């Protein structure tokens, strides 16, 4: 496929990479320009992230990650680290002296997500240059922008940690293509430590990558330098990450972040890898036995030390799972979503798996070329299979799929271009791109009408309007108080108004989440008791918001349903809002 591509794309590939990133940034900023202007952070986590940065810049302790505007006076227990706060805070501090705080925050939320995009583009470009062709990075850059779920995580306003986690996955893939074994192991171990410091979302993929590293050593004893470097950097990097970024709350033996649980596990795993690499074992059978023994020792130690972490890492109570966690949309399997979402998420991973299969077959007799493709294929298959468990694995599946999809395109396009018929060359090339990018499948399935006719429903209107600045401005004009509102509205409310809220969608705060759910689902008397116990000043609802539909469906006689129907108890006094406001608000009578 490289025939006809100017040599400058190889000689000056770094310049073309940088140009591609600039063009992607320009497109993404233009696409989100209106949202940047209105500070329309699209997700609860993005709002919570900017609140975390604000708190730190206003003097909150580096290791105190509690959000004190939620669940006052105790604060909401947030399980993140401050690592991702650094670039956001750095941009704000650099811009604020010249343009002021408001503009500085807008610049930060626009620019910060584009930094991990550059890392992902650079890592993927080097990966494709090593595996396929000096020119294959060009198609890789295009396909990264076609990866719908991944691209959203690198778009302006998406300032939470997911973009950085995906960029680190690109570095994981890069490590398996490096012929310098020690450097490859060092990169994988350091990348894994950084990812774990940010959060545990990618834990399973990191475990798979670590297991693959051990298996490479089992196959070939000369891989000891890779294994030793991996183990040392994993153990040292994880320890450094814990000491530098673990919050006060994350120093307890809990399972959902880099706590003493995972610190001890990763330090032990790294030490075992170094020990294995030092053992003078001359046969595959001996190395396999040693690796199996080390794995059993590690698993046994973890099970005996931290049995509470063998199940769901959130450690949510059955009641919290029933009321809230099991209803989180991204935690549902992909097949429970509509066909348009399924196509948008799964089409690229399926194309990637097809490309990986083709590469594995092509290099079946070339072990040195086969092994990197096999490692990437296993990672892609793992993430794609997990879509049957939770749709939130979609961005990782698409990121892992890009090298395979590029390989598929590298095979299909030359076939189309070799035809003597112009129509075949033109339409065949277009068809090949539509296949490898997943755009073709997405377009085809979009032609199937949804059951609601595809129109703008009351729920989608509420989801679009309620978090906006104009809608929340009348709320912000009310005297400051503690607001009983939906769980998913809490982070947005505290971000753009001076009010406090009871909670947000963060699993460590189970009692507060249950208080909100039971207040809206339960009786008026139960809601009144919650209001008095927590010292609530206002009750705020946005009818037809997604969370509200749960209350309507499961508690048709509950407090929320009474409010939405206009049956207001005497202990609430209506707060006048503009006629077009999507909200209804009441002040609590004392």
Coordinates of N, CA and C in Angstrom, one line a residue, residues 134-324:
X134 N 6.5 1.9 7.4 CA 6.8 3.3 7.8 C 5.7 4.3 7.5
X135 N 4.7 3.9 6.7 CA 3.6 4.8 6.3 C 2.3 4.4 7.0
X136 N 2.2 3.3 7.7 CA 1.0 2.9 8.2 C 0.4 3.8 9.3
X137 N 1.3 4.6 9.9 CA 0.8 5.5 10.9 C -0.2 6.5 10.4
X138 N -0.2 6.8 9.1 CA -1.1 7.7 8.5 C -2.6 7.2 8.7
X139 N -2.7 5.9 8.3 CA -4.1 5.3 8.5 C -4.4 5.2 9.9
X140 N -3.4 4.9 10.8 CA -3.7 4.8 12.2 C -4.2 6.1 12.8
X141 N -3.7 7.2 12.4 CA -4.2 8.5 12.9 C -5.6 8.7 12.5
X142 N -5.9 8.4 11.3 CA -7.3 8.6 10.8 C -8.3 7.6 11.6
X143 N -7.9 6.4 11.8 CA -8.7 5.5 12.5 C -8.9 5.8 14.0
X144 N -7.9 6.4 14.6 CA -8.1 6.9 16.0 C -9.2 7.9 16.0
X145 N -9.3 8.7 15.0 CA -10.3 9.7 15.0 C -11.7 9.1 14.6
X146 N -11.7 7.9 14.0 CA -12.9 7.2 13.7 C -13.4 6.4 14.9
X147 N -12.5 6.2 15.9 CA -12.9 5.4 17.1 C -13.8 6.2 18.0
X148 N -15.1 6.1 17.7 CA -16.1 7.0 18.3 C -16.0 7.1 19.9
X149 N -16.0 5.9 20.5 CA -15.9 5.9 22.0 C -14.6 6.5 22.5
X150 N -13.5 6.1 21.9 CA -12.2 6.6 22.3 C -12.1 8.1 22.1
X151 N -12.5 8.5 20.9 CA -12.4 9.9 20.6 C -13.1 10.8 21.6
X152 N -14.3 10.4 22.0 CA -15.0 11.2 23.0 C -14.2 11.4 24.3
X153 N -13.4 10.5 24.6 CA -12.6 10.6 25.9 C -11.4 11.6 25.7
X154 N -11.1 11.9 24.4 CA -10.0 12.9 24.2 C -10.6 14.2 23.7
X155 N -11.9 14.4 23.7 CA -12.5 15.6 23.2 C -12.5 16.7 24.3
X156 N -12.4 18.0 23.9 CA -12.5 19.0 24.9 C -13.7 18.9 25.8
X157 N -13.5 19.2 27.0 CA -14.4 19.2 28.1 C -14.4 17.8 28.9
X158 N -13.8 16.8 28.2 CA -13.7 15.5 28.9 C -12.4 15.4 29.7
X159 N -12.4 16.1 30.8 CA -11.2 16.3 31.6 C -10.9 15.2 32.6
X160 N -11.8 14.2 32.7 CA -11.6 13.2 33.7 C -10.5 12.3 33.2
X161 N -10.2 11.2 33.9 CA -9.0 10.4 33.7 C -9.0 9.4 32.6
X162 N -10.2 9.2 32.0 CA -10.3 8.1 31.0 C -9.4 8.4 29.8
X163 N -9.2 9.6 29.3 CA -8.4 9.9 28.2 C -6.9 9.5 28.5
X164 N -6.4 9.8 29.7 CA -5.1 9.4 30.0 C -5.0 7.8 30.1
X165 N -6.0 7.2 30.7 CA -5.9 5.7 30.7 C -5.8 5.1 29.4
X166 N -6.6 5.6 28.4 CA -6.5 5.1 27.0 C -5.1 5.4 26.4
X167 N -4.6 6.6 26.7 CA -3.2 6.9 26.1 C -2.2 5.9 26.7
X168 N -2.3 5.5 28.0 CA -1.4 4.6 28.6 C -1.6 3.2 28.0
X169 N -2.8 2.8 27.6 CA -3.0 1.5 26.9 C -2.2 1.5 25.5
X170 N -2.2 2.7 24.9 CA -1.4 2.8 23.6 C 0.1 2.5 23.9
X171 N 0.6 3.0 25.0 CA 2.0 2.8 25.4 C 2.2 1.3 25.8
X172 N 1.2 0.6 26.4 CA 1.2 -0.8 26.6 C 1.4 -1.6 25.3
X173 N 0.6 -1.2 24.3 CA 0.8 -1.9 23.0 C 2.2 -1.6 22.4
X174 N 2.6 -0.4 22.6 CA 3.9 0.0 22.0 C 5.0 -0.9 22.6
X175 N 4.9 -1.2 23.9 CA 6.0 -1.9 24.6 C 6.2 -3.3 24.0
X176 N 5.1 -3.9 23.4 CA 5.3 -5.2 22.8 C 5.9 -5.2 21.4
X177 N 6.2 -4.0 20.9 CA 6.8 -3.9 19.6 C 8.2 -3.6 19.6
X178 N 8.8 -3.3 20.8 CA 10.1 -2.8 21.0 C 11.1 -4.0 21.0
X179 N 12.1 -4.0 20.1 CA 13.1 -5.1 20.0 C 14.1 -5.0 21.2
X180 N 14.2 -3.8 21.8 CA 15.1 -3.7 22.9 C 14.3 -4.2 24.1
X181 N 14.6 -5.4 24.6 CA 13.7 -6.1 25.6 C 13.7 -5.3 26.9
X182 N 14.9 -4.9 27.4 CA 14.9 -4.2 28.7 C 14.1 -2.9 28.6
X183 N 14.2 -2.2 27.5 CA 13.5 -0.9 27.4 C 12.0 -1.2 27.3
X184 N 11.6 -2.3 26.6 CA 10.2 -2.7 26.5 C 9.6 -3.0 27.9
X185 N 10.3 -3.8 28.7 CA 9.9 -4.1 30.0 C 9.7 -2.9 30.9
X186 N 10.7 -2.0 30.8 CA 10.7 -0.8 31.6 C 9.5 0.0 31.2
X187 N 9.2 0.1 29.9 CA 8.0 0.9 29.5 C 6.7 0.3 30.0
X188 N 6.6 -1.0 29.9 CA 5.4 -1.6 30.3 C 5.2 -1.5 31.8
X189 N 6.2 -1.7 32.6 CA 6.1 -1.6 34.0 C 5.8 -0.2 34.5
X190 N 6.4 0.8 33.9 CA 6.2 2.2 34.3 C 4.8 2.6 33.9
X191 N 4.4 2.2 32.7 CA 3.0 2.6 32.2 C 2.0 1.9 33.1
X192 N 2.2 0.7 33.5 CA 1.2 0.0 34.3 C 1.1 0.7 35.7
X193 N 2.3 1.1 36.2 CA 2.3 1.8 37.5 C 1.5 3.2 37.4
X194 N 1.8 3.9 36.3 CA 1.0 5.2 36.1 C -0.5 4.9 36.0
X195 N -0.9 3.9 35.3 CA -2.3 3.6 35.1 C -2.9 3.3 36.4
X196 N -2.3 2.5 37.2 CA -2.8 2.1 38.5 C -2.8 3.3 39.5
X197 N -1.9 4.2 39.4 CA -1.9 5.4 40.2 C -3.2 6.2 39.9
X198 N -3.5 6.3 38.6 CA -4.7 7.0 38.2 C -6.0 6.3 38.7
X199 N -6.1 5.0 38.5 CA -7.3 4.3 38.8 C -7.1 2.9 38.4
X200 N -8.1 2.0 38.8 CA -8.1 0.6 38.5 C -8.9 0.2 37.3
X201 N -9.4 1.2 36.5 CA -10.2 0.8 35.3 C -9.6 -0.1 34.4
X202 N -8.3 0.0 34.2 CA -7.5 -0.8 33.2 C -6.8 -2.0 33.8
X203 N -7.2 -2.3 35.1 CA -6.5 -3.4 35.8 C -6.4 -4.7 35.1
X204 N -7.5 -5.1 34.5 CA -7.6 -6.4 33.9 C -6.6 -6.5 32.7
X205 N -6.6 -5.4 31.9 CA -5.7 -5.4 30.7 C -4.2 -5.4 31.1
X206 N -3.9 -4.7 32.2 CA -2.6 -4.6 32.7 C -2.2 -6.0 33.3
X207 N -3.1 -6.7 33.9 CA -2.8 -8.1 34.3 C -2.5 -9.0 33.1
X208 N -3.3 -8.9 32.1 CA -3.1 -9.6 30.8 C -1.7 -9.3 30.2
X209 N -1.4 -8.0 30.2 CA -0.1 -7.6 29.6 C 1.1 -8.2 30.5
X210 N 0.9 -8.2 31.8 CA 1.9 -8.8 32.6 C 2.1 -10.3 32.4
X211 N 0.9 -11.0 32.3 CA 1.0 -12.4 32.1 C 1.7 -12.7 30.7
X212 N 1.4 -11.9 29.7 CA 2.0 -12.1 28.4 C 3.5 -11.9 28.5
X213 N 4.0 -11.0 29.3 CA 5.4 -10.7 29.5 C 6.1 -12.0 30.2
X214 N 5.4 -12.5 31.1 CA 5.9 -13.8 31.8 C 6.0 -14.9 30.8
X215 N 4.9 -15.0 29.9 CA 4.9 -16.1 28.9 C 6.0 -15.9 27.9
X216 N 6.3 -14.7 27.5 CA 7.4 -14.5 26.6 C 8.7 -15.0 27.2
X217 N 8.9 -14.8 28.5 CA 10.1 -15.4 29.2 C 10.0 -16.9 29.2
X218 N 8.8 -17.5 29.5 CA 8.7 -18.9 29.5 C 9.1 -19.5 28.2
X219 N 8.7 -18.9 27.1 CA 9.0 -19.4 25.7 C 10.5 -19.2 25.4
X220 N 11.1 -18.1 25.9 CA 12.5 -17.8 25.5 C 13.2 -17.2 26.7
X221 N 14.2 -17.9 27.3 CA 14.9 -17.5 28.4 C 15.6 -16.2 28.2
X222 N 15.9 -15.8 27.0 CA 16.6 -14.6 26.7 C 15.7 -13.4 26.9
X223 N 14.4 -13.6 27.2 CA 13.5 -12.5 27.6 C 13.7 -12.1 29.0
X224 N 14.7 -12.6 29.7 CA 14.8 -12.3 31.1 C 15.0 -10.8 31.4
X225 N 15.7 -10.1 30.4 CA 15.9 -8.7 30.6 C 14.6 -7.9 30.6
X226 N 13.7 -8.3 29.7 CA 12.4 -7.7 29.6 C 11.6 -7.9 31.0
X227 N 11.6 -9.2 31.4 CA 10.9 -9.5 32.6 C 11.5 -8.8 33.9
X228 N 12.8 -8.8 34.0 CA 13.4 -8.1 35.1 C 13.1 -6.6 35.1
X229 N 13.2 -6.0 34.0 CA 12.9 -4.5 33.9 C 11.4 -4.3 34.2
X230 N 10.6 -5.1 33.7 CA 9.1 -5.0 33.9 C 8.8 -5.1 35.4
X231 N 9.4 -6.1 36.1 CA 9.1 -6.3 37.5 C 9.6 -5.2 38.3
X232 N 10.8 -4.7 38.1 CA 11.4 -3.7 38.9 C 10.7 -2.3 38.7
X233 N 10.3 -2.0 37.4 CA 9.6 -0.7 37.2 C 8.2 -0.8 37.7
X234 N 7.5 -2.0 37.6 CA 6.2 -2.1 38.2 C 6.2 -1.9 39.7
X235 N 7.1 -2.6 40.4 CA 7.1 -2.5 41.8 C 7.5 -1.1 42.3
X236 N 8.6 -0.6 41.7 CA 9.1 0.7 42.1 C 8.1 1.8 41.7
X237 N 7.5 1.7 40.5 CA 6.6 2.8 40.1 C 5.3 2.8 40.9
X238 N 4.8 1.6 41.2 CA 3.6 1.5 42.0 C 3.8 2.1 43.4
X239 N 5.0 1.7 44.0 CA 5.3 2.3 45.3 C 5.4 3.8 45.3
X240 N 6.1 4.3 44.3 CA 6.2 5.7 44.1 C 4.9 6.4 43.9
X241 N 4.0 5.8 43.1 CA 2.7 6.4 42.8 C 1.9 6.4 44.1
X242 N 2.0 5.4 44.9 CA 1.2 5.3 46.2 C 1.7 6.4 47.1
X243 N 3.0 6.5 47.3 CA 3.6 7.5 48.2 C 3.3 8.9 47.8
X244 N 3.2 9.1 46.5 CA 3.1 10.5 46.0 C 1.6 10.9 45.8
X245 N 0.7 10.0 45.6 CA -0.6 10.4 45.2 C -1.8 9.7 46.0
X246 N -1.5 8.7 46.8 CA -2.6 8.1 47.5 C -3.2 9.0 48.6
X247 N -4.5 9.2 48.5 CA -5.2 10.1 49.5 C -5.2 9.5 50.8
X248 N -5.7 10.3 51.8 CA -5.8 9.8 53.2 C -6.8 8.6 53.2
X249 N -7.9 8.7 52.4 CA -8.9 7.7 52.4 C -8.4 6.4 51.7
X250 N -7.4 6.6 50.8 CA -6.9 5.4 50.0 C -5.8 4.7 50.8
X251 N -5.6 5.1 52.0 CA -4.5 4.4 52.8 C -5.2 3.3 53.6
X252 N -6.5 3.1 53.5 CA -7.1 2.0 54.1 C -7.1 0.8 53.2
X253 N -7.4 -0.4 53.8 CA -7.4 -1.7 53.0 C -8.7 -1.8 52.2
X254 N -8.9 -1.0 51.2 CA -10.1 -1.1 50.4 C -9.6 -1.4 48.9
X255 N -10.6 -1.8 48.1 CA -10.2 -2.5 46.9 C -10.3 -1.7 45.6
X256 N -10.9 -0.5 45.6 CA -11.2 0.1 44.4 C -10.2 1.2 43.9
X257 N -9.1 1.2 44.5 CA -8.0 2.2 44.0 C -6.7 1.7 44.4
X258 N -5.6 2.4 44.2 CA -4.3 2.0 44.6 C -4.2 2.3 46.1
X259 N -4.5 1.3 46.8 CA -4.5 1.3 48.3 C -3.4 0.3 48.7
X260 N -3.2 0.0 50.0 CA -2.3 -1.0 50.5 C -2.6 -2.4 49.8
X261 N -3.8 -2.6 49.5 CA -4.2 -3.9 48.8 C -3.4 -4.1 47.5
X262 N -3.6 -3.2 46.6 CA -2.9 -3.3 45.3 C -1.5 -2.9 45.3
X263 N -1.1 -2.1 46.3 CA 0.3 -1.8 46.4 C 1.1 -3.0 46.8
X264 N 0.6 -3.8 47.8 CA 1.3 -5.0 48.2 C 1.3 -6.0 47.0
X265 N 0.2 -6.1 46.3 CA 0.1 -7.1 45.2 C 1.0 -6.8 44.1
X266 N 1.1 -5.5 43.7 CA 2.0 -5.2 42.6 C 3.5 -5.2 43.0
X267 N 3.8 -4.8 44.2 CA 5.2 -4.9 44.7 C 5.6 -6.4 44.7
X268 N 4.7 -7.2 45.2 CA 5.0 -8.7 45.3 C 5.1 -9.2 43.9
X269 N 4.2 -8.9 43.0 CA 4.3 -9.4 41.6 C 5.6 -8.9 40.9
X270 N 5.9 -7.6 41.1 CA 7.2 -7.2 40.5 C 8.4 -7.9 41.0
X271 N 8.4 -8.1 42.4 CA 9.6 -8.8 43.0 C 9.7 -10.2 42.4
X272 N 8.5 -10.9 42.3 CA 8.5 -12.3 41.8 C 9.0 -12.3 40.3
X273 N 8.7 -11.3 39.5 CA 9.2 -11.2 38.1 C 10.7 -11.1 38.1
X274 N 11.2 -10.2 39.0 CA 12.7 -10.0 39.0 C 13.3 -11.3 39.5
X275 N 12.7 -12.0 40.5 CA 13.3 -13.3 41.0 C 13.3 -14.3 39.9
X276 N 12.2 -14.4 39.1 CA 12.1 -15.4 38.0 C 13.2 -15.1 37.0
X277 N 13.4 -13.8 36.7 CA 14.4 -13.5 35.7 C 15.8 -13.9 36.1
X278 N 16.0 -13.9 37.4 CA 17.4 -14.2 37.9 C 17.6 -15.7 38.0
X279 N 16.6 -16.5 37.9 CA 16.8 -17.9 38.1 C 17.4 -18.6 36.8
X280 N 18.4 -19.4 37.0 CA 19.1 -20.0 35.8 C 18.4 -21.3 35.4
X281 N 17.3 -21.1 34.7 CA 16.4 -22.2 34.2 C 16.6 -22.3 32.7
X282 N 17.1 -23.5 32.3 CA 17.5 -23.7 30.9 C 16.4 -24.3 30.0
X283 N 15.2 -24.7 30.5 CA 14.2 -25.3 29.7 C 12.9 -24.6 29.8
X284 N 12.1 -24.8 28.8 CA 10.7 -24.2 28.8 C 9.9 -24.8 29.9
X285 N 10.1 -26.1 30.1 CA 9.3 -26.8 31.2 C 9.7 -26.2 32.6
X286 N 11.0 -26.0 32.8 CA 11.4 -25.5 34.1 C 10.9 -24.1 34.3
X287 N 11.0 -23.2 33.3 CA 10.5 -21.9 33.4 C 9.0 -21.8 33.6
X288 N 8.2 -22.7 32.9 CA 6.8 -22.8 33.1 C 6.4 -23.2 34.5
X289 N 7.1 -24.2 35.0 CA 6.9 -24.6 36.4 C 7.2 -23.5 37.4
X290 N 8.3 -22.7 37.2 CA 8.6 -21.6 38.1 C 7.5 -20.5 38.0
X291 N 7.1 -20.2 36.8 CA 6.1 -19.2 36.6 C 4.8 -19.6 37.2
X292 N 4.4 -20.8 37.0 CA 3.2 -21.3 37.6 C 3.2 -21.2 39.2
X293 N 4.4 -21.6 39.7 CA 4.6 -21.6 41.2 C 4.5 -20.2 41.7
X294 N 5.1 -19.2 41.0 CA 5.1 -17.8 41.4 C 3.6 -17.3 41.3
X295 N 2.9 -17.7 40.2 CA 1.5 -17.2 40.1 C 0.6 -17.8 41.2
X296 N 0.8 -19.0 41.6 CA 0.0 -19.6 42.7 C 0.4 -19.0 44.0
X297 N 1.7 -18.7 44.2 CA 2.1 -18.0 45.4 C 1.4 -16.6 45.5
X298 N 1.5 -15.9 44.4 CA 0.9 -14.5 44.4 C -0.6 -14.6 44.6
X299 N -1.3 -15.5 43.9 CA -2.8 -15.6 44.1 C -3.1 -16.1 45.5
X300 N -2.4 -17.0 46.1 CA -2.7 -17.5 47.4 C -2.4 -16.4 48.4
X301 N -1.4 -15.6 48.3 CA -1.1 -14.5 49.2 C -2.2 -13.5 49.1
X302 N -2.6 -13.1 47.9 CA -3.7 -12.1 47.8 C -5.0 -12.6 48.4
X303 N -5.3 -13.9 48.1 CA -6.6 -14.4 48.6 C -6.6 -14.4 50.1
X304 N -5.4 -14.8 50.7 CA -5.4 -14.9 52.2 C -5.3 -13.5 52.8
X305 N -4.7 -12.6 52.2 CA -4.5 -11.3 52.8 C -5.7 -10.4 52.5
X306 N -6.3 -10.4 51.4 CA -7.4 -9.5 51.0 C -8.6 -10.2 50.4
X307 N -9.2 -11.1 51.2 CA -10.3 -11.9 50.6 C -11.5 -11.0 50.2
X308 N -11.6 -9.8 50.8 CA -12.7 -8.9 50.5 C -12.6 -8.3 49.1
X309 N -11.5 -8.5 48.5 CA -11.3 -7.9 47.1 C -11.4 -9.0 46.0
X310 N -12.0 -10.1 46.3 CA -12.1 -11.2 45.3 C -13.4 -11.0 44.5
X311 N -14.3 -10.2 45.0 CA -15.5 -10.0 44.3 C -15.5 -8.6 43.6
X312 N -16.6 -7.9 43.6 CA -16.8 -6.6 43.0 C -15.9 -5.6 43.7
X313 N -15.1 -4.9 43.0 CA -14.1 -4.0 43.7 C -14.8 -2.8 44.4
X314 N -16.0 -2.5 43.9 CA -16.7 -1.3 44.6 C -17.1 -1.7 46.0
X315 N -17.3 -3.0 46.3 CA -17.7 -3.4 47.6 C -19.0 -2.7 48.0
X316 N -19.9 -2.6 47.1 CA -21.2 -2.0 47.4 C -22.1 -3.0 48.1
X317 N -23.0 -2.5 48.9 CA -23.9 -3.3 49.6 C -24.9 -3.8 48.6
X318 N -25.6 -5.0 48.9 CA -26.6 -5.5 48.0 C -27.7 -4.5 47.8
X319 N -28.0 -3.7 48.8 CA -29.1 -2.7 48.7 C -28.6 -1.6 47.7
X320 N -27.4 -1.1 47.8 CA -26.9 -0.1 46.9 C -26.9 -0.6 45.5
X321 N -26.5 -1.8 45.3 CA -26.5 -2.4 44.0 C -27.9 -2.4 43.4
X322 N -28.8 -2.8 44.2 CA -30.2 -3.0 43.7 C -30.8 -1.6 43.4
X323 N -30.6 -0.6 44.3 CA -31.2 0.7 44.1 C -30.5 1.5 43.0
X324 N -29.1 1.3 42.9 CA -28.4 2.3 42.0 C -27.4 1.7 41.1

